[in-house]
Coordinates of C-alpha atoms and ligand atoms in Angstrom, one line a residue:
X1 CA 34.0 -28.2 101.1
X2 CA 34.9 -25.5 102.8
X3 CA 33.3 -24.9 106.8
X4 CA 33.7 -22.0 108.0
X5 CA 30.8 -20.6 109.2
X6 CA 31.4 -17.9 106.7
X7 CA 31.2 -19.9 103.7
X8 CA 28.6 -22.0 105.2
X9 CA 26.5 -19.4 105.6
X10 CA 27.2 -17.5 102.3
X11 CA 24.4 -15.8 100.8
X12 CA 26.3 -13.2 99.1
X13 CA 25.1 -11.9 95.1
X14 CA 22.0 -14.0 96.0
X15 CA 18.6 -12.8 94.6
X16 CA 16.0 -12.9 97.2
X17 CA 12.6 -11.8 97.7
X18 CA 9.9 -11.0 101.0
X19 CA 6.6 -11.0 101.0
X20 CA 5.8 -8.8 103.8
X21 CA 9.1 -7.6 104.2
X22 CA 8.4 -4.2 105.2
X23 CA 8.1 -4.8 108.8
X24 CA 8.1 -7.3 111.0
X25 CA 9.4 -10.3 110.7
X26 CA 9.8 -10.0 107.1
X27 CA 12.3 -7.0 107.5
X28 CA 14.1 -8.9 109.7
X29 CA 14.5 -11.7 107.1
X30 CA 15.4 -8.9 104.3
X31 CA 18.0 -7.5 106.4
X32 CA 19.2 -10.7 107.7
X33 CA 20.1 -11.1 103.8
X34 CA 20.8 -7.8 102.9
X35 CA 23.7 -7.2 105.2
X36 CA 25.0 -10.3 104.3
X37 CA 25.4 -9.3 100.9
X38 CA 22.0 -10.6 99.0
X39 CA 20.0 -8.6 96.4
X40 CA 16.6 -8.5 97.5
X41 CA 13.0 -7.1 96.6
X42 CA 10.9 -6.1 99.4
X43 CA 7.2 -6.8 98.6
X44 CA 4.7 -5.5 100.5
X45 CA 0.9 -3.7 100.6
X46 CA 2.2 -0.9 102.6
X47 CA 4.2 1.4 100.3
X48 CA 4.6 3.8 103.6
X49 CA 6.6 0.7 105.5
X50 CA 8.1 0.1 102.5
X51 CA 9.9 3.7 102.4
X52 CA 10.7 3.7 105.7
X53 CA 12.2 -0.5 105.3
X54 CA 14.1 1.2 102.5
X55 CA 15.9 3.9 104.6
X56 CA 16.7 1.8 107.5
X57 CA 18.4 -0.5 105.4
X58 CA 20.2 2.2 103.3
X59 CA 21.0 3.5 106.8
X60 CA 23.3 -0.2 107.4
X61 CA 24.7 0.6 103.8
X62 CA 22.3 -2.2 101.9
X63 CA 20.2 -1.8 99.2
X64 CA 17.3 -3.3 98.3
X65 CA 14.0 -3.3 95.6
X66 CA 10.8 -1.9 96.8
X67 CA 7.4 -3.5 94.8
X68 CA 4.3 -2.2 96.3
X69 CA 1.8 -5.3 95.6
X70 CA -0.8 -7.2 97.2
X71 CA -0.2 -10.6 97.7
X72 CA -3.4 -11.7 97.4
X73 CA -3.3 -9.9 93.9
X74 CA -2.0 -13.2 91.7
X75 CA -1.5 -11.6 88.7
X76 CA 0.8 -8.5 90.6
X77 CA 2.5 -10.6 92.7
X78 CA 3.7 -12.9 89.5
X79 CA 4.7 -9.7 88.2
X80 CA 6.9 -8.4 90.5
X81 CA 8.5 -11.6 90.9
X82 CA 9.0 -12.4 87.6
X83 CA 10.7 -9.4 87.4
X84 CA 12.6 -9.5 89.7
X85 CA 14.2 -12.6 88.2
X86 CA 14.6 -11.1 84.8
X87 CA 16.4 -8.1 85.8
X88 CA 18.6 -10.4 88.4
X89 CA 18.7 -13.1 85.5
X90 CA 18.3 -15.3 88.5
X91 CA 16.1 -16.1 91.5
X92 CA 17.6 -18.0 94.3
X93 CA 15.6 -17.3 97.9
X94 CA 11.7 -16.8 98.3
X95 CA 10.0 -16.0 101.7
X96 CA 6.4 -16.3 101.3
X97 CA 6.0 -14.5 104.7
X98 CA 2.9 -11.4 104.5
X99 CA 0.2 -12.5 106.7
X100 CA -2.4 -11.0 108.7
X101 CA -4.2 -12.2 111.8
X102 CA -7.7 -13.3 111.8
X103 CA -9.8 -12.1 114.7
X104 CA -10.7 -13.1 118.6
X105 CA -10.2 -16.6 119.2
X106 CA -13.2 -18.4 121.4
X107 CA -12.0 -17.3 124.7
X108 CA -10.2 -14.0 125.6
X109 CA -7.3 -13.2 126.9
X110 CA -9.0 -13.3 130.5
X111 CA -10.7 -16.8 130.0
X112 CA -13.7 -15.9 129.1
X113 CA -15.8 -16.7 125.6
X114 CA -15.7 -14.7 123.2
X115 CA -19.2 -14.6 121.0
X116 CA -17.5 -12.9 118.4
X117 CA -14.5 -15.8 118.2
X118 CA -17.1 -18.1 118.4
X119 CA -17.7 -21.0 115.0
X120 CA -21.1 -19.9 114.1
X121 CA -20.3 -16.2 114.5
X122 CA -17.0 -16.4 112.0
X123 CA -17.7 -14.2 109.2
X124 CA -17.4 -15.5 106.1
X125 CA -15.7 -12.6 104.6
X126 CA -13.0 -13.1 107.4
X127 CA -12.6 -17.0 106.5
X128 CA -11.9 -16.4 103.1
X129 CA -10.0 -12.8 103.7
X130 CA -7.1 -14.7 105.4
X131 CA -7.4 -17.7 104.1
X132 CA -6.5 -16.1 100.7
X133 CA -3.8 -14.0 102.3
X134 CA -2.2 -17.0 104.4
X135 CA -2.4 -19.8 102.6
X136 CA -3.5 -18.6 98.9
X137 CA -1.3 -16.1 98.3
X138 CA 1.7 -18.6 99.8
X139 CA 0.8 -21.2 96.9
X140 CA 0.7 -18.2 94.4
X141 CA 4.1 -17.3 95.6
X142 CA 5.1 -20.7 95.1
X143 CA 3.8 -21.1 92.2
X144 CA 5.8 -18.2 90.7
X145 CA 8.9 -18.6 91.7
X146 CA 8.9 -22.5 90.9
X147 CA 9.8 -21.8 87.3
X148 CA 12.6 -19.9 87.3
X149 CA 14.4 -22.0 90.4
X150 CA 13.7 -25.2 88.0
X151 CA 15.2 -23.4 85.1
X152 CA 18.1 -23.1 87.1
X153 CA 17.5 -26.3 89.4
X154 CA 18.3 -24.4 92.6
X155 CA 16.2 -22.5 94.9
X156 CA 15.0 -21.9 98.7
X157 CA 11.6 -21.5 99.7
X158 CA 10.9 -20.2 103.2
X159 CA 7.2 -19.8 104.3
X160 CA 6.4 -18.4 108.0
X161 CA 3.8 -20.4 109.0
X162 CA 3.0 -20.3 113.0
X163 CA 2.9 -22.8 116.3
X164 CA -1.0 -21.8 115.6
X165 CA -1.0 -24.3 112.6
X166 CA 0.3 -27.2 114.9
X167 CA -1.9 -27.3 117.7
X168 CA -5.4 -25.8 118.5
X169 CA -5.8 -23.1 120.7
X170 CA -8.6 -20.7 122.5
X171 CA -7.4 -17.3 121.9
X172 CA -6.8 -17.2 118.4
X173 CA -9.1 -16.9 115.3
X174 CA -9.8 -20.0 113.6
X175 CA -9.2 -19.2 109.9
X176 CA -5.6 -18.2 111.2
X177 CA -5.3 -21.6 113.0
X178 CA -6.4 -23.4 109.8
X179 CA -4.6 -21.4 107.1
X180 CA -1.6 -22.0 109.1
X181 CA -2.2 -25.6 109.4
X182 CA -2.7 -26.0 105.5
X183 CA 0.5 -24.2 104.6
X184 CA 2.7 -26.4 106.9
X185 CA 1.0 -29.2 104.6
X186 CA 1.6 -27.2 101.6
X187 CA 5.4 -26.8 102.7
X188 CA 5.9 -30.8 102.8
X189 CA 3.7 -31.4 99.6
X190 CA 6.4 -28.6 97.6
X191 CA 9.1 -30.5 98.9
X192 CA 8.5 -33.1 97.3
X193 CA 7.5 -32.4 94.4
X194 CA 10.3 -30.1 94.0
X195 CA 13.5 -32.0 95.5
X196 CA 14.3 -33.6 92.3
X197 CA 15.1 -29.9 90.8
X198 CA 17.2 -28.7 93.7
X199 CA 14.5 -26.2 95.3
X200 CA 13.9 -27.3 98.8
X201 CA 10.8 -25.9 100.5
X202 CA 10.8 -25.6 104.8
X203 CA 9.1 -23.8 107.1
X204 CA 9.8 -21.4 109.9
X205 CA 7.2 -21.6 112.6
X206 CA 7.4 -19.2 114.8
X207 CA 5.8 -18.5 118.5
X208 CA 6.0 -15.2 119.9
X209 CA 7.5 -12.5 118.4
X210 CA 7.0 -8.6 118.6
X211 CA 5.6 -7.3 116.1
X212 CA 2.6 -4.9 114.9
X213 CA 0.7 -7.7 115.0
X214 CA 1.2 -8.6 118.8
X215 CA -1.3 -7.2 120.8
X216 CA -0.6 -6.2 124.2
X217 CA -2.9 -8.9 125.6
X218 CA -1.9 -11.4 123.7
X219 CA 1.8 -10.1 125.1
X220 CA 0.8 -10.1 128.5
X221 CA -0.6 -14.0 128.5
X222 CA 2.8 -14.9 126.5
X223 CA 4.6 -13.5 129.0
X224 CA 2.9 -15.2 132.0
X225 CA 3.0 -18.8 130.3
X226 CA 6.2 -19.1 128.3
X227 CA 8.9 -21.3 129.7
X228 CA 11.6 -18.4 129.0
X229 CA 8.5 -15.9 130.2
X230 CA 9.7 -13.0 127.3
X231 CA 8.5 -12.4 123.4
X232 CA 10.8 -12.5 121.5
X233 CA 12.3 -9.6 119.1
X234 CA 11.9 -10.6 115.2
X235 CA 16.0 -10.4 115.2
X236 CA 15.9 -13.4 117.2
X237 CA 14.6 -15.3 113.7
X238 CA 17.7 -13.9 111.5
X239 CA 20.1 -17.0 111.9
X240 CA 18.0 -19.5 111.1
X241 CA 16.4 -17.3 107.9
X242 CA 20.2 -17.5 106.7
X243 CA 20.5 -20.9 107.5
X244 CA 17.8 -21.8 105.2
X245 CA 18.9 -19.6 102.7
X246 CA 22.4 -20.7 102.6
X247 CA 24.5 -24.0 101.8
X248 CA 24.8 -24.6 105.6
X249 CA 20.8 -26.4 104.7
X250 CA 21.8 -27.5 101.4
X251 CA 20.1 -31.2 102.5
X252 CA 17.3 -29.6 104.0
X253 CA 13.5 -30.1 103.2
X254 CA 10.4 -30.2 103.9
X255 CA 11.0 -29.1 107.5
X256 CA 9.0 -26.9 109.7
X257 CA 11.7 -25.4 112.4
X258 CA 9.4 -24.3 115.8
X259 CA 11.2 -21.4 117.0
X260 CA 9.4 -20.4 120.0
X261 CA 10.9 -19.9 123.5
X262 CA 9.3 -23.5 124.2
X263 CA 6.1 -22.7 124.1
X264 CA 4.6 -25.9 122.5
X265 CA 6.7 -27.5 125.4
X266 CA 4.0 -26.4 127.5
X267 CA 3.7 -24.8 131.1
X268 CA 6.6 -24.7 133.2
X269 CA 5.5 -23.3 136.4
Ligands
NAD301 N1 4.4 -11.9 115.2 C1 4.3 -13.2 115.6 O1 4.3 -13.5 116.8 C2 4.0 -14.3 114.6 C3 3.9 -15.6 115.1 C4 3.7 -16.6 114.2 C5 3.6 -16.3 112.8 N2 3.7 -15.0 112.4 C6 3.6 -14.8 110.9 O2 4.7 -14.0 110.5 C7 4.3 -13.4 109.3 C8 4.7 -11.9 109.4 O3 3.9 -11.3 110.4 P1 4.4 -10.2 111.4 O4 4.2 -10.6 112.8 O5 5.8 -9.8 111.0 O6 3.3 -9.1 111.1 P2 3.5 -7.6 110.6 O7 2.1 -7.1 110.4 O8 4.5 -6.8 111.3 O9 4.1 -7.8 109.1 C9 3.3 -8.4 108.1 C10 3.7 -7.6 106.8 O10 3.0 -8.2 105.7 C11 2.4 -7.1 105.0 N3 1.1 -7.6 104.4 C12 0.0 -8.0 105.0 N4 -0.9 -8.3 104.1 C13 -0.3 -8.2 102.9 C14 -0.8 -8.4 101.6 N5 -2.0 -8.8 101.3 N6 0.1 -8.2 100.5 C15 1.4 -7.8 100.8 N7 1.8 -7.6 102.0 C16 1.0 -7.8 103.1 C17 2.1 -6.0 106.0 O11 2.0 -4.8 105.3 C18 3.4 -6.1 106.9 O12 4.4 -5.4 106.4 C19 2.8 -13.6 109.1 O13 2.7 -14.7 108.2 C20 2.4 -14.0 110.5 O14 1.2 -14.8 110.4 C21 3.9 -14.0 113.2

């Protein structure tokens, strides 16, 4: 076998998909792939992000397949990845990544409760609102890909899931916390099922990162209590997206990889 870190970490003529991958974290996974060769489909709700994803990557001469679709629309997002594997003929990498956060956790920022974060003041509209966007819609992306990576017994699932699905905490919404949780769960229980046919499932957990859906508070407590004190930039998730995508994890799954500045370390002054 060959080792160099190029061959290792070949994902070149791959065919790829995002969810989410407009902006965000998401676009840093599609160009992560892109410049490295892959062919991939951008799939996101935001067909505005989605023009502007398109430019900047024609702008680092790569290409790449714009789908405006919901997620949490089964029936699209079956659609636009089942065609994405008939026109590639293939379908090798899947990141079920679009998410959205859920609301004021029980305290705020500043330490105080929060009566709108608290259990008995959760609306139920929210619960199921991002429960079907970050868990749901991760299962219907899984579900959707699964055939065609068993039809060619190969395939890489990546789902972001968060440190919020690994331990509690007081300043984020619960139905985040618990959607997250369930799709680490889901990650393992894919895994299994799905080692036999080549596919391995893992899951990137990440802590920190800037993005739209940072707020500047949340920012500002990050800052104070991380061990490395910074957020990260989503860029900072691009090497271990390719690992996963790539024969450098060909013996990988069922993992969930914590990449967070060492904040579920804890405190460290
Ligand atoms: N930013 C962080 O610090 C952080 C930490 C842990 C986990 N995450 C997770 O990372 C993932 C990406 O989040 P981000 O921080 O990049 O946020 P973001 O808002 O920048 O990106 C999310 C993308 O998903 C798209 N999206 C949202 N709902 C959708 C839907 N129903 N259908 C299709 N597309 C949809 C949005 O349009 C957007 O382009 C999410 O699952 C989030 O929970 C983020």
């Amino acid at each position: 076998m060959d080792m160099r870190a190029k061959a290792l970490f070949n994902v070149e003529g791959l065919t790829a998909v995002v969810t989410g991958g407009a902006t965000g974290i998401g676009y840093a996974y599609a160009e992560a792939m892109a410049d490295n060769g892959a062919h991939v489909t951008l799939l996101d709700v935001d067909a505005g992000a989605l023009d502007r994803a398109v430019a900047a990557l024609a702008a680092r001469g790569a290409t790449a397949r714009p789908v405006v679709a919901d997620v949490t629309d089964r029936p699209a997002l079956g659609k636009a990845i089942a065609e994405t594997a008939a026109e590639s003929g293939r379908l090798d990498v899947v990141f079920a990544n679009a998410g959205i956060t859920a609301g004021p956790g029980f305290l705020t920022v500043e330490g105080e409760r929060d009566p709108d974060g608290a259990i008995e003041n959760v609306p139920a509209e929210l619960w199921d609102r991002v429960v079907e966007t970050n868990l749901t819609s991760v299962f219907a992306t899984i579900r959707s890909s699964v055939p065609h990576m068993k039809a060619q017994r190969n395939g890489r699932i990546i789902v972001t899931t968060s440190i919020a699905g690994l331990r509690p905490s007081a300043v984020v919404g619960i139905p985040y916390m618990i959607a997250k949780a369930a799709a680490s769960h889901l990650v393992r229980q894919a895994a299994l099922e799905l080692a036999a046919f080549g596919v391995c499932v893992n899951a990137i957990a990440p802590g920190p990162f800037l993005t739209r859906i940072t707020t500047p508070g949340l920012r500002a407590i990050w800052e104070k209590a991380l061990p490395v004190h910074r957020v990260a930039s989503t860029d900072e998730l691009q090497g271990l997206a390719l690992f996963l995508a790539s024969p450098a994890s060909a013996y990988v799954t069922g993992a969930l990889f914590v990449i967070d500045g060492g904040s579920m370390l804890g405190r460290a002054d």
